Short mmCIF file of C-alpha atoms (C1' of nucleotides) in Angstrom, two decimals:
data_model
loop_
_atom_site.label_atom_id
_atom_site.label_comp_id
_atom_site.label_asym_id
_atom_site.label_seq_id
_atom_site.Cartn_x
_atom_site.Cartn_y
_atom_site.Cartn_z
CA UNK A 8 -11.04 48.69 1.78
CA UNK A 9 -11.62 51.51 4.20
CA UNK A 10 -11.30 54.93 2.76
CA UNK A 11 -10.67 56.95 5.87
CA UNK A 12 -7.15 58.22 6.31
CA UNK A 13 -5.58 56.90 9.52
CA UNK A 14 -4.45 60.41 10.46
CA UNK A 15 -7.83 61.97 9.95
CA UNK A 16 -10.01 62.26 13.01
CA UNK A 17 -13.15 60.19 12.71
CA UNK A 18 -15.15 63.19 13.67
CA UNK A 19 -14.63 66.69 12.40
CA UNK A 20 -14.68 68.81 15.50
CA UNK A 21 -17.03 71.73 15.26
CA UNK A 22 -16.69 73.10 18.71
CA UNK A 23 -19.88 71.40 19.77
CA UNK A 24 -17.95 68.98 21.92
CA UNK A 25 -15.99 71.82 23.51
CA UNK A 26 -19.19 73.73 24.16
CA UNK A 27 -20.77 70.79 25.96
CA UNK A 28 -17.74 69.80 28.00
CA UNK A 29 -17.03 73.42 28.87
CA UNK A 30 -20.57 73.99 30.06
CA UNK A 31 -20.60 70.84 32.12
CA UNK A 32 -17.33 71.91 33.70
CA UNK A 33 -19.16 74.89 35.21
CA UNK A 34 -21.76 72.63 36.71
CA UNK A 35 -23.55 69.35 36.01
CA UNK A 36 -26.72 69.77 34.01
CA UNK A 37 -29.35 67.88 32.14
CA UNK A 38 -29.72 68.09 28.39
CA UNK A 39 -32.54 70.56 28.18
CA UNK A 40 -30.85 73.05 30.44
CA UNK A 41 -27.57 72.58 28.60
CA UNK A 42 -29.16 73.54 25.35
CA UNK A 43 -30.70 76.66 26.81
CA UNK A 44 -27.41 77.76 28.29
CA UNK A 45 -25.61 77.17 25.03
CA UNK A 46 -28.14 79.21 23.10
CA UNK A 47 -27.27 82.11 25.39
CA UNK A 48 -23.54 81.71 25.82
CA UNK A 49 -23.01 81.05 22.15
CA UNK A 50 -24.93 84.25 21.43
CA UNK A 51 -27.25 83.95 18.52
CA UNK A 52 -24.86 82.04 16.30
CA UNK A 53 -25.11 78.32 16.17
CA UNK A 54 -28.21 76.88 17.66
CA UNK A 55 -27.96 73.20 18.34
CA UNK A 56 -31.17 71.27 18.14
CA UNK A 57 -32.12 68.47 20.48
CA UNK A 58 -31.82 66.10 17.60
CA UNK A 59 -28.16 66.99 17.64
CA UNK A 60 -27.62 67.34 21.33
CA UNK A 61 -28.90 64.07 22.70
CA UNK A 62 -27.01 61.82 20.30
CA UNK A 63 -23.90 63.82 21.14
CA UNK A 64 -24.45 63.32 24.85
CA UNK A 65 -24.77 59.61 24.20
CA UNK A 66 -21.55 59.58 22.27
CA UNK A 67 -19.72 61.43 25.01
CA UNK A 68 -21.15 59.08 27.60
CA UNK A 69 -20.00 56.18 25.46
CA UNK A 70 -16.50 57.63 25.40
CA UNK A 71 -16.64 57.99 29.19
CA UNK A 72 -16.02 61.72 28.95
CA UNK A 73 -19.23 62.45 30.75
CA UNK A 74 -21.18 60.50 33.24
CA UNK A 75 -24.89 60.26 33.79
CA UNK A 76 -25.95 60.20 37.38
CA UNK A 77 -29.33 60.32 39.01
CA UNK A 78 -29.09 63.89 40.18
CA UNK A 79 -28.43 63.71 43.91
CA UNK A 80 -26.94 66.77 45.59
CA UNK A 81 -27.44 68.80 42.46
CA UNK A 82 -31.15 69.31 42.54
CA UNK A 83 -33.36 69.17 45.61
CA UNK A 84 -36.45 68.89 43.43
CA UNK A 85 -38.33 65.59 43.38
CA UNK A 86 -36.70 63.45 40.72
CA UNK A 87 -37.64 60.05 42.01
CA UNK A 88 -39.84 59.61 38.97
CA UNK A 89 -39.59 57.03 36.28
CA UNK A 90 -38.25 59.19 33.54
CA UNK A 91 -36.80 62.66 33.63
CA UNK A 92 -33.76 64.75 34.14
CA UNK A 93 -30.75 62.76 33.24
CA UNK A 94 -28.01 64.83 34.78
CA UNK A 95 -24.64 64.75 33.08
CA UNK A 96 -21.33 65.65 34.63
CA UNK A 97 -17.72 65.55 33.56
CA UNK A 98 -15.54 62.58 34.35
CA UNK A 99 -11.83 62.77 34.93
CA UNK A 100 -11.24 61.79 31.33
CA UNK A 101 -13.71 64.50 30.32
CA UNK A 102 -11.73 67.11 32.20
CA UNK A 103 -8.56 66.01 30.47
CA UNK A 104 -10.26 66.06 27.13
CA UNK A 105 -11.59 69.54 27.86
CA UNK A 106 -8.18 70.93 28.65
CA UNK A 107 -6.85 69.42 25.43
CA UNK A 108 -9.68 71.00 23.44
CA UNK A 109 -9.22 74.33 25.18
CA UNK A 110 -5.55 74.52 24.34
CA UNK A 111 -5.91 73.00 20.91
CA UNK A 112 -5.50 75.66 18.34
CA UNK A 113 -5.93 74.75 14.71
CA UNK A 114 -8.20 75.86 11.90
CA UNK A 115 -11.30 75.00 13.87
CA UNK A 116 -10.38 77.42 16.65
CA UNK A 117 -9.82 80.27 14.19
CA UNK A 118 -13.08 79.98 12.37
CA UNK A 119 -15.81 82.46 13.21
CA UNK A 120 -17.88 79.98 15.13
CA UNK A 121 -15.10 77.96 16.65
CA UNK A 122 -13.39 81.07 17.89
CA UNK A 123 -16.53 82.35 19.58
CA UNK A 124 -16.89 79.07 21.42
CA UNK A 125 -13.27 79.08 22.48
CA UNK A 126 -13.66 82.62 23.73
CA UNK A 127 -16.63 81.67 25.84
CA UNK A 128 -14.41 79.33 27.82
CA UNK A 129 -11.26 81.39 27.85
CA UNK A 130 -11.47 81.81 31.59
CA UNK A 131 -10.56 78.13 31.89
CA UNK A 132 -7.36 78.43 29.90
CA UNK A 133 -3.80 79.44 30.60
CA UNK A 134 -2.45 82.72 29.29
CA UNK A 135 -0.16 80.86 26.89
CA UNK A 136 -3.05 78.99 25.36
CA UNK A 137 -5.00 82.21 25.01
CA UNK A 138 -2.15 83.97 23.29
CA UNK A 139 -1.65 81.09 20.92
CA UNK A 140 -5.30 80.96 19.94
CA UNK A 141 -5.62 84.73 19.67
CA UNK A 142 -2.59 84.81 17.38
CA UNK A 143 -4.02 82.06 15.24
CA UNK A 144 -7.29 83.93 14.94
CA UNK A 145 -5.40 87.11 14.10
CA UNK A 146 -3.48 85.38 11.36
CA UNK A 147 -6.76 84.13 9.92
CA UNK A 148 -8.28 87.62 10.08
CA UNK A 149 -5.22 89.16 8.48
CA UNK A 150 -5.55 86.75 5.61
CA UNK A 151 -9.20 87.63 5.20
CA UNK A 152 -8.33 91.31 5.32
CA UNK A 153 -5.68 90.96 2.63
CA UNK A 154 -7.96 88.90 0.44
CA UNK A 155 -10.62 91.58 0.68
CA UNK A 156 -8.13 94.36 0.01
CA UNK A 157 -6.93 92.73 -3.15
CA UNK A 158 -10.42 91.78 -4.26
CA UNK A 159 -10.69 92.28 -7.99
CA UNK A 160 -12.12 95.52 -9.41
CA UNK A 161 -14.46 93.19 -11.24
CA UNK A 162 -13.80 93.19 -14.94
CA UNK A 163 -13.93 96.84 -15.89
CA UNK A 164 -17.36 97.67 -14.60
CA UNK A 165 -18.46 99.79 -11.70
CA UNK A 166 -21.90 98.27 -11.91
CA UNK A 167 -21.20 96.32 -8.78
CA UNK A 168 -21.55 99.05 -6.22
CA UNK A 169 -23.57 96.46 -4.35
CA UNK A 170 -20.85 93.89 -3.97
CA UNK A 171 -18.30 96.61 -3.46
CA UNK A 172 -20.18 97.92 -0.45
CA UNK A 173 -20.34 94.52 1.12
CA UNK A 174 -16.67 94.01 0.45
CA UNK A 175 -15.91 97.28 2.23
CA UNK A 176 -18.00 96.27 5.24
CA UNK A 177 -16.22 92.95 5.45
CA UNK A 178 -12.85 94.64 5.12
CA UNK A 179 -13.60 97.11 7.89
CA UNK A 180 -14.86 94.35 10.15
CA UNK A 181 -11.67 92.38 9.56
CA UNK A 182 -9.51 95.42 10.29
CA UNK A 183 -11.35 96.13 13.52
CA UNK A 184 -11.03 92.59 14.68
CA UNK A 185 -7.31 92.52 13.96
CA UNK A 186 -6.90 95.67 16.07
CA UNK A 187 -8.93 94.23 18.89
CA UNK A 188 -7.00 90.98 18.79
CA UNK A 189 -3.70 92.83 18.83
CA UNK A 190 -4.74 94.76 21.92
CA UNK A 191 -5.90 91.60 23.61
CA UNK A 192 -2.64 89.83 22.85
CA UNK A 193 -0.61 92.78 24.13
CA UNK A 194 -2.61 92.93 27.33
CA UNK A 195 -2.34 89.20 27.76
CA UNK A 196 1.42 89.35 27.37
CA UNK A 197 2.04 92.28 29.67
CA UNK A 198 0.08 91.46 32.72
CA UNK A 199 -0.27 87.74 32.65
CA UNK A 200 -3.25 88.29 34.90
CA UNK A 201 -6.00 85.97 33.78
CA UNK A 202 -8.61 88.66 34.33
CA UNK A 203 -7.85 91.09 31.58
CA UNK A 204 -10.15 93.90 30.68
CA UNK A 205 -10.59 95.79 27.49
CA UNK A 206 -8.62 99.06 27.66
CA UNK A 207 -11.52 101.33 26.81
CA UNK A 208 -14.10 100.21 29.33
CA UNK A 209 -15.19 103.79 29.84
CA UNK A 210 -18.32 105.14 31.54
CA UNK A 211 -20.36 103.81 28.60
CA UNK B 5 -45.50 56.67 5.76
CA UNK B 6 -43.62 59.67 4.48
CA UNK B 7 -42.86 62.29 7.04
CA UNK B 8 -42.15 65.20 4.78
CA UNK B 9 -44.68 67.96 4.97
CA UNK B 10 -46.38 68.59 1.62
CA UNK B 11 -45.79 72.33 1.98
CA UNK B 12 -42.13 71.98 2.71
CA UNK B 13 -39.84 72.32 -0.26
CA UNK B 14 -38.02 69.12 -0.99
CA UNK B 15 -34.79 70.97 -1.07
CA UNK B 16 -33.74 73.73 1.25
CA UNK B 17 -32.36 76.33 -1.07
CA UNK B 18 -28.93 77.48 -0.09
CA UNK B 19 -28.27 79.90 -2.84
CA UNK B 20 -26.14 77.36 -4.59
CA UNK B 21 -28.75 76.96 -7.29
CA UNK B 22 -28.98 80.73 -7.71
CA UNK B 23 -25.22 81.00 -7.92
CA UNK B 24 -25.04 78.42 -10.69
CA UNK B 25 -27.95 79.70 -12.73
CA UNK B 26 -26.80 83.28 -12.30
CA UNK B 27 -23.30 82.46 -13.47
CA UNK B 28 -24.55 80.53 -16.46
CA UNK B 29 -26.75 83.49 -17.36
CA UNK B 30 -23.60 85.51 -17.93
CA UNK B 31 -22.23 82.93 -20.28
CA UNK B 32 -22.24 79.17 -20.82
CA UNK B 33 -19.49 77.36 -19.03
CA UNK B 34 -18.24 73.95 -18.10
CA UNK B 35 -18.20 72.74 -14.51
CA UNK B 36 -14.59 73.32 -13.69
CA UNK B 37 -14.67 76.89 -14.88
CA UNK B 38 -17.95 77.49 -13.07
CA UNK B 39 -16.43 76.48 -9.80
CA UNK B 40 -13.45 78.76 -10.27
CA UNK B 41 -15.68 81.70 -11.06
CA UNK B 42 -17.87 81.03 -8.07
CA UNK B 43 -14.90 80.90 -5.74
CA UNK B 44 -14.08 84.42 -6.90
CA UNK B 45 -17.51 86.00 -7.18
CA UNK B 46 -18.65 84.52 -3.90
CA UNK B 47 -15.55 86.03 -2.35
CA UNK B 48 -13.86 83.76 0.12
CA UNK B 49 -17.03 82.58 1.80
CA UNK B 50 -18.58 79.35 0.71
CA UNK B 51 -16.42 77.16 -1.38
CA UNK B 52 -18.34 74.49 -3.19
CA UNK B 53 -16.47 71.32 -3.88
CA UNK B 54 -16.74 69.35 -7.08
CA UNK B 55 -18.43 66.63 -5.13
CA UNK B 56 -21.20 69.13 -4.64
CA UNK B 57 -21.10 70.86 -7.96
CA UNK B 58 -21.39 68.00 -10.41
CA UNK B 59 -24.34 66.30 -8.76
CA UNK B 60 -26.07 69.68 -8.67
CA UNK B 61 -25.42 70.21 -12.38
CA UNK B 62 -26.95 66.79 -13.02
CA UNK B 63 -30.00 67.68 -10.99
CA UNK B 64 -30.43 70.95 -12.82
CA UNK B 65 -30.04 69.18 -16.14
CA UNK B 66 -32.62 66.66 -15.02
CA UNK B 67 -35.01 69.49 -14.23
CA UNK B 68 -34.34 70.93 -17.68
CA UNK B 69 -33.15 74.20 -16.17
CA UNK B 70 -29.82 73.86 -17.85
CA UNK B 71 -28.74 72.15 -20.99
CA UNK B 72 -25.55 70.36 -21.82
CA UNK B 73 -24.26 70.93 -25.29
CA UNK B 74 -21.09 69.92 -27.02
CA UNK B 75 -19.42 73.30 -26.92
CA UNK B 76 -19.69 74.68 -30.43
CA UNK B 77 -19.36 78.44 -30.91
CA UNK B 78 -18.36 78.86 -27.30
CA UNK B 79 -14.86 77.60 -27.41
CA UNK B 80 -12.56 77.51 -30.43
CA UNK B 81 -10.23 75.10 -28.63
CA UNK B 82 -10.10 71.50 -29.83
CA UNK B 83 -12.90 69.68 -28.07
CA UNK B 84 -13.50 66.89 -30.50
CA UNK B 85 -12.16 64.47 -27.95
CA UNK B 86 -13.95 61.61 -26.35
CA UNK B 87 -14.39 63.08 -22.94
CA UNK B 88 -14.00 66.62 -21.75
CA UNK B 89 -15.63 69.94 -21.29
CA UNK B 90 -19.31 69.44 -20.94
CA UNK B 91 -20.59 72.95 -21.48
CA UNK B 92 -23.74 73.93 -19.68
CA UNK B 93 -26.08 76.74 -20.60
CA UNK B 94 -29.39 78.04 -19.37
CA UNK B 95 -32.62 76.88 -20.96
CA UNK B 96 -35.74 79.00 -21.16
CA UNK B 97 -37.08 77.32 -18.06
CA UNK B 98 -33.75 78.02 -16.39
CA UNK B 99 -34.07 81.72 -17.15
CA UNK B 100 -37.53 81.75 -15.65
CA UNK B 101 -36.34 79.90 -12.61
CA UNK B 102 -33.48 82.34 -12.24
CA UNK B 103 -35.76 85.36 -12.26
CA UNK B 104 -37.94 83.70 -9.66
CA UNK B 105 -34.93 83.01 -7.46
CA UNK B 106 -33.61 86.53 -7.95
CA UNK B 107 -36.84 88.12 -6.81
CA UNK B 108 -37.54 85.59 -4.13
CA UNK B 109 -36.91 87.10 -0.77
CA UNK B 110 -37.31 84.99 2.32
CA UNK B 111 -35.06 83.92 5.17
CA UNK B 112 -32.57 82.39 2.81
CA UNK B 113 -31.97 85.72 1.06
CA UNK B 114 -31.35 87.51 4.35
CA UNK B 115 -28.78 85.14 5.74
CA UNK B 116 -25.15 86.18 5.54
CA UNK B 117 -24.31 83.82 2.76
CA UNK B 118 -27.55 83.95 0.87
CA UNK B 119 -27.49 87.71 0.86
CA UNK B 120 -23.99 87.83 -0.53
CA UNK B 121 -25.01 85.58 -3.39
CA UNK B 122 -28.10 87.62 -4.12
CA UNK B 123 -26.01 90.76 -4.13
CA UNK B 124 -23.63 89.28 -6.65
CA UNK B 125 -26.48 89.04 -9.15
CA UNK B 126 -28.30 92.24 -8.24
CA UNK B 127 -27.54 93.71 -11.66
CA UNK B 128 -30.02 91.20 -13.09
CA UNK B 129 -32.89 92.29 -10.88
CA UNK B 130 -35.49 95.01 -10.91
CA UNK B 131 -35.30 97.93 -8.47
CA UNK B 132 -38.40 96.66 -6.66
CA UNK B 133 -36.86 93.27 -6.07
CA UNK B 134 -33.70 94.88 -4.83
CA UNK B 135 -35.56 97.10 -2.38
CA UNK B 136 -37.54 94.19 -1.07
CA UNK B 137 -34.48 92.07 -0.47
CA UNK B 138 -32.49 94.92 1.01
CA UNK B 139 -35.31 95.65 3.42
CA UNK B 140 -35.51 92.02 4.43
CA UNK B 141 -31.80 91.94 5.08
CA UNK B 142 -32.07 95.16 7.05
CA UNK B 143 -34.80 93.71 9.24
CA UNK B 144 -32.62 90.70 9.92
CA UNK B 145 -29.65 92.90 10.77
CA UNK B 146 -31.76 95.09 13.06
CA UNK B 147 -32.82 92.00 14.93
CA UNK B 148 -29.25 90.90 15.31
CA UNK B 149 -28.29 94.37 16.49
CA UNK B 150 -31.01 94.43 19.13
CA UNK B 151 -30.13 90.96 20.32
CA UNK B 152 -26.52 92.01 20.75
CA UNK B 153 -27.48 95.24 22.51
CA UNK B 154 -29.56 93.42 25.05
CA UNK B 155 -27.00 90.65 25.52
CA UNK B 156 -26.83 89.76 29.17
CA UNK B 157 -24.20 91.33 31.44
CA UNK B 158 -23.33 87.73 32.23
CA UNK B 159 -24.19 86.84 35.76
CA UNK B 160 -22.42 89.41 37.85
CA UNK B 161 -18.92 88.89 36.59
CA UNK B 162 -16.68 91.04 34.48
CA UNK B 163 -14.43 88.09 33.85
CA UNK B 164 -15.68 87.86 30.32
CA UNK B 165 -13.94 90.81 28.80
CA UNK B 166 -13.18 88.37 26.01
CA UNK B 167 -16.75 87.63 25.05
CA UNK B 168 -17.72 91.22 25.68
CA UNK B 169 -15.21 92.44 23.11
CA UNK B 170 -16.52 90.07 20.51
CA UNK B 171 -20.06 91.14 21.28
CA UNK B 172 -19.08 94.76 20.75
CA UNK B 173 -17.45 93.94 17.42
CA UNK B 174 -20.54 92.11 16.27
CA UNK B 175 -22.76 94.93 17.41
CA UNK B 176 -20.72 97.53 15.56
CA UNK B 177 -20.71 95.42 12.41
CA UNK B 178 -24.48 95.09 12.58
CA UNK B 179 -24.92 98.83 13.09
CA UNK B 180 -22.70 99.61 10.16
CA UNK B 181 -24.51 97.22 7.90
CA UNK B 182 -27.88 98.66 8.84
CA UNK B 183 -26.62 102.13 7.94
CA UNK B 184 -25.24 100.93 4.63
CA UNK B 185 -28.46 99.13 3.79
CA UNK B 186 -30.50 102.19 4.65
CA UNK B 187 -28.41 104.32 2.32
CA UNK B 188 -28.68 101.72 -0.43
CA UNK B 189 -32.45 101.55 -0.06
CA UNK B 190 -32.77 105.32 -0.11
CA UNK B 191 -30.66 105.58 -3.22
CA UNK B 192 -32.54 102.77 -4.86
CA UNK B 193 -35.84 104.52 -4.15
CA UNK B 194 -34.82 107.98 -5.30
CA UNK B 195 -33.09 107.40 -8.57
CA UNK B 196 -34.40 104.10 -9.80
CA UNK B 197 -31.24 103.97 -11.87
CA UNK B 198 -29.90 100.44 -11.75
CA UNK B 199 -26.34 101.71 -11.50
CA UNK B 200 -26.19 103.06 -8.00
CA UNK B 201 -22.97 104.02 -6.34
CA UNK B 202 -22.06 104.30 -2.73
CA UNK B 203 -22.26 107.96 -1.66
CA UNK B 204 -18.83 108.18 -0.10
CA UNK B 205 -16.61 106.84 -2.84
CA UNK B 206 -13.98 109.45 -1.98
CA UNK B 207 -10.25 109.46 -2.70
CA UNK B 208 -10.06 106.46 -0.33
"C1'" DG C 5 8.06 60.46 -20.89
"C1'" DT C 6 6.62 62.10 -16.76
"C1'" DT C 7 4.90 65.49 -13.76
"C1'" DA C 8 1.37 69.12 -13.22
"C1'" DG C 9 -2.94 70.88 -14.03
"C1'" DC C 10 -7.44 70.59 -16.41
"C1'" DA C 11 -11.80 68.15 -16.32
"C1'" DT C 12 -15.50 64.99 -14.79
"C1'" DG C 13 -17.34 62.23 -11.95
"C1'" DT C 14 -18.80 58.61 -7.70
"C1'" DA C 15 -19.04 56.50 -2.89
"C1'" DA C 16 -18.97 57.00 1.80
"C1'" DG C 17 -19.95 59.42 5.37
"C1'" DG C 18 -19.87 63.51 8.57
"C1'" DA C 19 -22.70 67.11 10.73
"C1'" DG C 20 -26.68 68.77 11.49
"C1'" DT C 21 -31.96 69.73 10.95
"C1'" DT C 22 -37.03 68.88 11.12
"C1'" DA C 23 -40.73 66.31 12.25
"C1'" DC C 24 -42.38 62.90 14.99
"C1'" DA C 25 -43.27 60.42 19.42
"C1'" DT C 26 -43.69 60.28 24.24
"C1'" DG C 27 -44.02 61.33 28.94
"C1'" DA C 28 -43.66 64.45 33.31
"C1'" DT C 29 -44.53 68.75 35.62
"C1'" DT C 30 -46.39 73.16 36.22
"C1'" DT C 31 -49.73 76.63 35.38
"C1'" DT C 32 -54.34 78.31 34.43
"C1'" DA D 13 -58.71 68.72 33.63
"C1'" DA D 14 -56.75 71.25 29.85
"C1'" DA D 15 -52.91 73.73 28.14
"C1'" DA D 16 -48.30 75.01 28.33
"C1'" DT D 17 -43.78 73.94 29.08
"C1'" DC D 18 -40.18 70.92 30.59
"C1'" DA D 19 -37.68 66.89 29.18
"C1'" DT D 20 -35.89 63.03 26.38
"C1'" DG D 21 -35.39 60.74 22.55
"C1'" DT D 22 -35.56 58.61 17.33
"C1'" DA D 23 -36.01 58.37 12.12
"C1'" DA D 24 -35.54 60.30 8.00
"C1'" DC D 25 -33.63 63.41 5.36
"C1'" DT D 26 -30.56 67.53 3.63
"C1'" DC D 27 -26.49 69.23 2.28
"C1'" DC D 28 -22.06 69.18 1.94
"C1'" DT D 29 -17.05 67.32 2.14
"C1'" DT D 30 -13.23 64.06 1.54
"C1'" DA D 31 -11.16 60.65 -0.70
"C1'" DC D 32 -11.11 57.95 -4.55
"C1'" DA D 33 -11.17 56.95 -9.64
"C1'" DT D 34 -10.42 58.23 -14.31
"C1'" DG D 35 -8.72 60.34 -18.32
"C1'" DC D 36 -7.06 64.22 -21.22
"C1'" DT D 37 -3.72 67.93 -22.25
"C1'" DA D 38 0.15 70.95 -21.75
"C1'" DA D 39 4.82 71.85 -20.06
"C1'" DC D 40 9.46 70.55 -18.55
#
DNA sequence: GTTAGCATGTAAGGAGTTACATGATTTT
DNA sequence: AAAATCATGTAACTCCTTACATGCTAAC
C-alpha cells in the first residue's frame, strides 16, 4: 500500500536541480568547482554542501541528464591519474530538462530562494517565460504585502513595537520588490530584447 | 561507534521550542490552538505542521518542560469526553528553560526566522538580553550588507540586470534593517523602559 | 444524518547537514 | 616532507512535511 500520490512528484524540486543543470549548461565542470560557482552565483543564500551535491550528481547521472566524461578538451591539466576530477556535462535530455525547468513557473519559482535561482539563469530563457515567472513572483509578493498590511494590531497593546518594526521592514521590502518587478515586466514587454537593463542605471 | 560530537547539542534549535514555550507562557493551550496562534504571531513565515507540532509537544512533555493536564479552570466548555483537548502548560522547569532560550543569543537568534521568533517574545526579556540579541542580529546584517556591496560585477557582462536588481533590493533591505536595529539599540540603552516605540510613528 | 471543522496523532519519507574517510596536488 | 587545499565520496542524523488514520462536535 504505497502512500505517495501518483500526481505528486517523487522529489520536491528546490531549485537545486535547476542550479546544477543551469551551471553545467554554461560549461562542463567537476563537482568541487560546481559548488564554488554556485556559492557565488546563488549569492549568500543557500549553500549546498558536498554531502548534498555528490548524491545529486549521481542521481542526475542515473537519470541520464548529465554525463560524466574523463575531461578531454576541457582541461589541459594532467588528469591521467587514478582518481580525480570527474567532469560532468549536460546530455541532450539534460538540456531538454533544463529548458522545462527554466520555463516552469509554479510555487517553487516564486519562493525567495527559487526565484533567485531562476533569475540567475534568466539569460537562458525566452521573454515569455521571463514575463510569466516575474508575474508569478509579483503575485506572491503582492500577497505578502497585503498580509503584512492587514497584520493585526495585536490585541490592544502597543507593547510590540519590536514586532511592529519588523513588520514595517518586511512590508517596505515587499512594496519595493513589487515596484521593481513591475518595471521589469514593463521593460520586458516593450522591448522584447533579451538584454534588458534596469531603468536607473545612473553614474552610481 | 557514535559519530556525534559530545559538545554538539543533540538537537539543533530552530526556535520552534522557544515559540512553543513562549506561547504557553502567555496561557495554557491545547495543540490545535497553539498552532493557530503560532501561524499568526510568527507572521506568514514558518508554518509548522501538526506532524511537527505533536511530536514536539511529546518531547517537551517527556523533558518535563510542559505538563499535560485535563483542562480544568482553563476552559468552561464540556471536556468530560473520552478524547479531546489535551491542554498543555509550562512547568517550573519549562519557565527556566524559556528564560534561558530567551536570553540565549547565538547564530540561531540572528537568523531571519530565529530573530523573528525572538522578537515576538521580547516583552518577556530583560533590556540587557534584548541589547545583546539586537547587536548580534545587527552584526549578522552588517555582514550580509558588506557581502552584497562587494558582490562581483559578474565577469565582464552587464547581461545580468536581473540578478543585479535583486542584489540591490537585498542590499537596501539590509541597510534599512541595520538602521532600524541601531535605533532600537540606542533607544533600549537610553531609556531602559521595556516599552519602547519606534521614533517615527507619525500619522502614517 | 451528513458535511464541515475541531482535535490528536502516526508512518513514511524528502531534503539537507555534519562529521568522517580518503586520496591527489600544490605550496611552503 | 609537511601542510594546505583540491577533490570525491559515505553514513548517520536532523528536521520537517505529506498523507493517512481516527474520533468528536457543531451546523445545515
